Structures are given as C-alpha cells and as structure tokens.
XYZ file of C-alpha atoms in Angstrom:
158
model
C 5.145 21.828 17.937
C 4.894 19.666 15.026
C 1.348 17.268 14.506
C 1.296 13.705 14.372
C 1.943 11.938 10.748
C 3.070 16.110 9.242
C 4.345 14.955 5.707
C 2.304 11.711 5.664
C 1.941 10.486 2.044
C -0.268 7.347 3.167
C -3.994 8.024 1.236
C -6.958 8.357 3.404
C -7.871 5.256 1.993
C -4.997 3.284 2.820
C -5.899 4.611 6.448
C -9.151 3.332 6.792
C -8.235 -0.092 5.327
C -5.737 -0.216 7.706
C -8.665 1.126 10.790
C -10.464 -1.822 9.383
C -7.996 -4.381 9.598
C -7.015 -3.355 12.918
C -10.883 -3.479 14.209
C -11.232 -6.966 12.406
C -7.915 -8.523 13.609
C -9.175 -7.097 17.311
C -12.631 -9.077 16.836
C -15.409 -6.607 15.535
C -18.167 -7.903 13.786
C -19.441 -5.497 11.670
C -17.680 -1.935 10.932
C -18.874 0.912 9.038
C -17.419 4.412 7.201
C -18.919 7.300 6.656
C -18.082 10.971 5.574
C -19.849 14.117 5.108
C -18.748 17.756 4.543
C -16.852 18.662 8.014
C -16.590 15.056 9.671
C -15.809 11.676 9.616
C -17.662 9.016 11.474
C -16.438 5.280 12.005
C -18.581 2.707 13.410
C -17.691 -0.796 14.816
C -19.279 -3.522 16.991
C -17.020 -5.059 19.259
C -17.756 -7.603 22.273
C -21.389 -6.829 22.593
C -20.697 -3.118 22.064
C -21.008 -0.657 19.615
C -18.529 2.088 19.190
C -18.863 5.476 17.506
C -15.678 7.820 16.320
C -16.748 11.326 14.743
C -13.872 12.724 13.944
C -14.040 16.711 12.364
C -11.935 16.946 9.349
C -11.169 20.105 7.721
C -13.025 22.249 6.060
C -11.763 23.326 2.307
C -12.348 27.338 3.060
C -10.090 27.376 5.800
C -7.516 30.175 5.579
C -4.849 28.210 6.270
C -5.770 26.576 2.890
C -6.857 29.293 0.994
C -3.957 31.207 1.807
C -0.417 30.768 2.407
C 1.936 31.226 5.411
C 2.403 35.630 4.247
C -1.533 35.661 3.596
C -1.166 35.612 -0.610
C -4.529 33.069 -1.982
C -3.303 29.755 -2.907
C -4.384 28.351 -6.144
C -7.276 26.392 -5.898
C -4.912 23.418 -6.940
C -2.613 24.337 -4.022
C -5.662 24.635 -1.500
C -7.152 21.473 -2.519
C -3.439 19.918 -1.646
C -3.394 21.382 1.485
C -6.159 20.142 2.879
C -6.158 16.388 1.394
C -2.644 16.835 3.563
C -4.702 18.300 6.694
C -7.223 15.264 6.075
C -4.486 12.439 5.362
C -2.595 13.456 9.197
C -5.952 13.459 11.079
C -6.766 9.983 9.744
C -3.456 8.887 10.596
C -4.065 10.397 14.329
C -7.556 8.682 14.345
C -5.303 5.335 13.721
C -2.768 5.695 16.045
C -5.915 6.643 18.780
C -7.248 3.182 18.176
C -4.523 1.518 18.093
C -3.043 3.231 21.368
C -6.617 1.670 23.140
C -5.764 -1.498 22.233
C -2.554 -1.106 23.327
C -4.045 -0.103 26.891
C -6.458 -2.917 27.015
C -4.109 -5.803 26.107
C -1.749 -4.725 28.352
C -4.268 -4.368 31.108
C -3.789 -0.400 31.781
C -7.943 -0.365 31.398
C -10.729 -2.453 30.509
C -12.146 -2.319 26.888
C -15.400 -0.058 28.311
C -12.939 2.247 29.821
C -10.933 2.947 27.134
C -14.195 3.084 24.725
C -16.008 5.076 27.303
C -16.830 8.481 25.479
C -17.384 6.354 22.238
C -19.731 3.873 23.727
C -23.021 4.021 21.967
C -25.959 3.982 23.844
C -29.788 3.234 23.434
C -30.762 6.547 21.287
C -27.731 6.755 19.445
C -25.535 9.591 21.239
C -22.678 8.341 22.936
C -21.775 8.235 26.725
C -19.646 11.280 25.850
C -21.929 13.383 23.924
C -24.283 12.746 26.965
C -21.521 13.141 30.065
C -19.527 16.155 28.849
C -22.174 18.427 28.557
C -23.219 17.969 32.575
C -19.813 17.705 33.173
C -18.897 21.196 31.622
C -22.383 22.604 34.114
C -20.667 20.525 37.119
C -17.337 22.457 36.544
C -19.442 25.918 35.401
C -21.490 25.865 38.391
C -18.809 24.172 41.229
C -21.252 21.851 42.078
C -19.207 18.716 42.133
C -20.102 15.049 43.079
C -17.977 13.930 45.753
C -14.677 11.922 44.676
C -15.244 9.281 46.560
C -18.865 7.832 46.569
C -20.514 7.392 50.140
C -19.694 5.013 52.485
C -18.337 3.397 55.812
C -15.217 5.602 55.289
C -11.952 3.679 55.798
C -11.553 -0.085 57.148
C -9.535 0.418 60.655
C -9.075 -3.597 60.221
C-alpha cells in the first residue's frame, strides 16, 4: 500500500505556507510553527478556539534511512535524502488532514468542534485528546464502558 504524497517534491516549506494560507483564508487569527527533534507542532486560533496539531516526524537514525531496502548503510548523503522525503509526505498528509476538516465542516458532515475535537486546546494546555484517549484506552482495558446512550425516558411512544 503506497502513502499519501510518495514522490512528493513540494519543500516542507512550501507545505506550511500553504497550512497557513489555508488556516488564514478559513478565518484564524493568529497561527504558529514549531519543530523540534521528533515532532512538529502547529498552532492556530480559530472562532474562539485554539487548535493544537503535533505531528511526529521522523527520526534521522531510523533504519529505514540508514539502510537500504537489502540492509547495506546508506551514505549519510543518501540517509539525509531519505528522510527530508519521509518528512516532505507527512507534511503533505498533515495538509490534506486539514483541509479534509474543512471540507467536513463546510459541507455540514460535522460542526467545527467536532471535527477539531482531539485538537481542541484546553485550559492547561493538553488537548481534549491527550486528556480523553488515555481513559478511553482504561474504559476499553478494563470493559467498563459508559452506556451508548445517556439516561433517560427511553423512547417517545408519541
């Protein structure tokens, strides 16, 4: 199965101008970039909301740049091309992720907090996600489930 953007030639840079330009044409006021070894993180405030993506990128001592496909070591030259390649497609995915929500929203699939949900910042700086899927990995560990349907008069016999 091949991964989104395989072959892409479009610079990281290019990507996040284009993030940006998406994000401004969609209303945010303020946006924000950051990288560190290992991740990504992209920040934007949008309709009284601020949004966080942390997105892993690859690391440069990964085999599968350090070597090639019969296990030989690349040239550092060769490595370092592999994974600007590795980091070029997951930027592209990152786009086409955003872009996909807004797709959703405008076209009234979801609301804007649903399809932000996991990325939702909240007061403390995690986001809904890195606060929900934790209990919900316990909920599903443990079988202790919340019912599906919340409480109520059960169904209208009208």
């Amino acid at each position: 199965m091949g991964k989104y953007a395989a072959g892409t030639y479009v610079a990281v840079s290019k990507t996040e101008s284009e993030i940006k330009e998406l994000l401004r044409r969609r209303g945010a006021t303020r946006t924000a970039f950051a990288e560190e070894a290992g991740r990504a993180v992209v920040f934007f405030e949008l309709r009284d909301r601020r949004v966080q993506f942390t997105m892993p990128l690859p690391r440069a001592d990964e085999k599968r740049f350090t070597q090639d496909r019969r296990g030989n070591r690349r040239t550092t030259a060769a490595a370092t091309s592999a994974r600007e390649q590795a980091c070029r497609e997951r930027w592209r995915a990152l786009l086409l992720t955003i872009k996909a929500k807004f797709v959703s929203i405008e076209s009234e699939v979801e609301t804007f907090e649903e399809s932000f949900l996991a990325h939702l910042v909240v007061p403390g700086g995690k986001t809904v996600g890195q606060h929900a899927l934790p209990a919900v990995a316990e909920a599903y560990r443990t079988g202790t489930m919340p019912p599906l349907l919340p409480a109520g008069e059960g169904p209208s016999r009208g």
